[in-house]
Coordinates of C-alpha atoms in Angstrom, one line a residue:
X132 CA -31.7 -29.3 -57.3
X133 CA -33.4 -26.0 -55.9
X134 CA -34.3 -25.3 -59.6
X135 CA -36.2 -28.6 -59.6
X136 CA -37.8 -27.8 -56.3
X137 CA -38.5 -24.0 -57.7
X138 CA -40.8 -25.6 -60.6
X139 CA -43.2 -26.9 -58.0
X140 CA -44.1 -24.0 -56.4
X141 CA -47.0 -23.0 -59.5
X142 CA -48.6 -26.2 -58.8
X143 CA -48.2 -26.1 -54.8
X144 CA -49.9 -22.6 -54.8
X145 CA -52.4 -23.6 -57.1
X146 CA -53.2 -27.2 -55.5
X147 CA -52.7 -26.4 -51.7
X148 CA -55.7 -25.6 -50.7
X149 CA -54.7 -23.2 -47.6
X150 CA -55.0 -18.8 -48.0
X151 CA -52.1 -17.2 -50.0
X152 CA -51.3 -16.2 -46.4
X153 CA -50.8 -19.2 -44.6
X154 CA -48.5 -20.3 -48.1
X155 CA -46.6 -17.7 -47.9
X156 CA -46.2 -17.8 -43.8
X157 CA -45.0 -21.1 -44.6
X158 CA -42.3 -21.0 -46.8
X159 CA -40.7 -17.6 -45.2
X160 CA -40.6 -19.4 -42.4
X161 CA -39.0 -22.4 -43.2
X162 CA -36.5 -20.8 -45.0
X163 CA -35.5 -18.3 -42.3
X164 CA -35.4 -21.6 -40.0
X165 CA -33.5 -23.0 -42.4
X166 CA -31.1 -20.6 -43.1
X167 CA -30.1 -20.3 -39.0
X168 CA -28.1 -23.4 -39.9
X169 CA -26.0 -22.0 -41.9
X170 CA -25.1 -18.2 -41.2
X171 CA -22.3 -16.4 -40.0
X172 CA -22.6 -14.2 -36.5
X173 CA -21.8 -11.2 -39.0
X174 CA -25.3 -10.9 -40.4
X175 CA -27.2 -9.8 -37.2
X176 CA -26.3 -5.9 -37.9
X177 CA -27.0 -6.5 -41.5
X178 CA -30.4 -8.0 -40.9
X179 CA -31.4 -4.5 -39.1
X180 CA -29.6 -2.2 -41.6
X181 CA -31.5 -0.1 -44.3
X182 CA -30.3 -2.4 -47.1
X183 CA -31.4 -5.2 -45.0
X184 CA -35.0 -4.0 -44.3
X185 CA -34.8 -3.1 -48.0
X186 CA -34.2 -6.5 -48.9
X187 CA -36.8 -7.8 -47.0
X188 CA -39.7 -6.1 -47.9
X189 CA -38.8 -6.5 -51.7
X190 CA -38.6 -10.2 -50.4
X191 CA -41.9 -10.2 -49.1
X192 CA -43.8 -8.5 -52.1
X193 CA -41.9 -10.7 -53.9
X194 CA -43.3 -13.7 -52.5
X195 CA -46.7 -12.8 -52.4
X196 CA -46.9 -11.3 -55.9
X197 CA -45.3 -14.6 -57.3
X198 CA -48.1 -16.7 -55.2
X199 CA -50.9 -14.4 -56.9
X200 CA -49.5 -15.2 -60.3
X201 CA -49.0 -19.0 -60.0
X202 CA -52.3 -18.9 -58.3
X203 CA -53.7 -17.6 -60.8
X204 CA -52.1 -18.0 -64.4
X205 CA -50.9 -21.7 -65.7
X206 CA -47.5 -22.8 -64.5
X207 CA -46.0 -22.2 -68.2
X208 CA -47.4 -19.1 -68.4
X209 CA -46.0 -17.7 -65.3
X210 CA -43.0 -18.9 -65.4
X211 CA -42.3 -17.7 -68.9
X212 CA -43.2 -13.9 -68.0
X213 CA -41.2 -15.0 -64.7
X214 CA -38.1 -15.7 -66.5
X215 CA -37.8 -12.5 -68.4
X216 CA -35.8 -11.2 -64.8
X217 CA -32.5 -12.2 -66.3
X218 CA -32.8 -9.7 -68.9
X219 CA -34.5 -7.1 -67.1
X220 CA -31.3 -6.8 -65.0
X221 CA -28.9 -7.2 -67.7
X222 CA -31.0 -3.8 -68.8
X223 CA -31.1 -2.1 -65.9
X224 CA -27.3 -3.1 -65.4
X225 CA -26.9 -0.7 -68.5
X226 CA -25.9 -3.3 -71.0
X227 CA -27.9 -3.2 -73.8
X228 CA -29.2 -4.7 -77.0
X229 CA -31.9 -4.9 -79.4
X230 CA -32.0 -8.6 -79.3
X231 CA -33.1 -8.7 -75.7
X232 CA -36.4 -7.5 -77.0
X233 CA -37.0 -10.8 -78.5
X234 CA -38.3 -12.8 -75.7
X235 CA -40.9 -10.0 -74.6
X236 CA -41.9 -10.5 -77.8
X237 CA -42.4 -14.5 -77.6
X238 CA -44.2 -13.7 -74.1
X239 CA -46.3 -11.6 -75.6
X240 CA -47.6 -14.1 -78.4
X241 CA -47.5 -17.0 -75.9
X242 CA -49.9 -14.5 -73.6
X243 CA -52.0 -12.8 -75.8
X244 CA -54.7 -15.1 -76.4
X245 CA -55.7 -15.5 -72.4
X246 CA -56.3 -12.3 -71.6
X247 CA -59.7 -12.4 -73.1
X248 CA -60.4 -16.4 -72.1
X249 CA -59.2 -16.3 -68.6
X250 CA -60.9 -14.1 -66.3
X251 CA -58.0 -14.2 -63.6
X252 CA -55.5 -14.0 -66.1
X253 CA -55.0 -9.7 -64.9
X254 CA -55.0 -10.4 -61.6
X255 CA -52.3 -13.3 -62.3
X256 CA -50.4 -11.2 -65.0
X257 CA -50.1 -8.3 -62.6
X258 CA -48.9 -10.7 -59.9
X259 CA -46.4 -12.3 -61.8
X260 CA -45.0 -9.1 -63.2
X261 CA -44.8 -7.9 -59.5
X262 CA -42.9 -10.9 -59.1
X263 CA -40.4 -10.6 -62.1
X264 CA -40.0 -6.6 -61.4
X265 CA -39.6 -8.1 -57.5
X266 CA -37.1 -10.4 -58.2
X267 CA -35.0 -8.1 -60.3
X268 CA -35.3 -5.7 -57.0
X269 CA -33.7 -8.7 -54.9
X270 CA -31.1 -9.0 -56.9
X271 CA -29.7 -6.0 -56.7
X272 CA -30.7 -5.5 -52.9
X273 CA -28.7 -8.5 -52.1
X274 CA -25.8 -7.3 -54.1
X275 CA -25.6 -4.3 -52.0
X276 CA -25.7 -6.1 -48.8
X277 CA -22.4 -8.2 -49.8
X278 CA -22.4 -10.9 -48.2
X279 CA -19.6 -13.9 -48.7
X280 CA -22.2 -16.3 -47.6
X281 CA -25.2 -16.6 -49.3
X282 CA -26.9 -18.7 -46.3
X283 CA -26.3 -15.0 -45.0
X284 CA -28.8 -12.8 -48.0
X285 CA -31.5 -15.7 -47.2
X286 CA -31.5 -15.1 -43.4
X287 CA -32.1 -11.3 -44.1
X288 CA -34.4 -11.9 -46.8
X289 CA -37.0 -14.3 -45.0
X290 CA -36.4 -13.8 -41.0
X291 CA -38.0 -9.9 -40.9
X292 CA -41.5 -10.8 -43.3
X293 CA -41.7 -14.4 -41.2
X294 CA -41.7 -12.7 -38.2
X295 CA -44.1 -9.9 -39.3
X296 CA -46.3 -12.1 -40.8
X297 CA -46.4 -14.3 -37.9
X298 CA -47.0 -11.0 -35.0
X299 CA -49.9 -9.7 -37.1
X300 CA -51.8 -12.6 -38.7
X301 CA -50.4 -15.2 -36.0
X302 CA -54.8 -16.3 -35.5
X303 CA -55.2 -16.7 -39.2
X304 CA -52.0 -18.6 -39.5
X305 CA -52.6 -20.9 -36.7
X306 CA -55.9 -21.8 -37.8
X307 CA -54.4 -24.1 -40.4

């Protein structure tokens, strides 16, 4: 089910027609209000911990680097350079293989012909590799933090950029 609701987000960004900002704004702050449902009263020293304000500024550049490439690139196309995190971290995990190679090479054919049609194809290429390396930053972060409850990792992920976002661009955001 959250896969299914995942897919959507290239065509909200694209066919929304708020800022970036107010998008983003949005969904950190639904899913920090969300998440309050569902936490333990364990996370509220993890949420200010090093690993904690790690994971939420990786969160945060996440989010908005993935906006900029759905924004900006078509929803197959960001989500297949999107997709290549899995491997990235079984890379960086220090398993390796020459066949993991093989789908930068498929993204690469299944790219190369917009980068001279499209003219925000960079801007939405470097977005959505922001995104991927982002994600694969995440990952990791919230393995560190190790928490039993996953409600827990989305708390600390979302709660510290919604709050930030909402202190310094609270006019902009309210001027939906």
């Amino acid at each position: 089910v959250s896969e299914s609701f995942l897919s959507f987000y290239p065509a909200m960004v694209k066919y929304i027609k708020y800022p970036i900002k107010n998008q983003v704004w949005a969904r950190l702050t639904i899913y920090a209000i969300i998440s309050l449902f569902f936490i333990d009263k364990t996370v509220w020293l993890k949420l200010i911990s090093i690993p904690g304000i790690l994971l939420a500024v990786i969160n945060i550049i996440h989010v908005w680097t993935s906006y900029i490439g759905f924004k900006n690139l078509e929803s197959g196309v960001s989500y297949s350079i999107f997709y290549l995190y899995p491997i990235l971290i079984i890379l960086l995990s220090g398993k390796f293989n020459w066949t993991y190679f093989i789908p930068f090479l498929g993204v690469l054919f299944l790219t190369h012909s917009n980068w001279k049609k499209d003219p925000n194809f960079l801007l939405g290429f470097i977005g959505i590799i922001g995104a991927t390396i982002s994600e694969v930053g995440i990952y990791f972060a919230a393995k560190k933090l190790n928490n039993k409850n996953p409600w827990n990792t989305v708390l600390i992920a979302y709660l510290l950029p919604a709050l930030f976002l909402t202190l310094f661009l609270n006019k902009d955001i309210l001027n939906f």
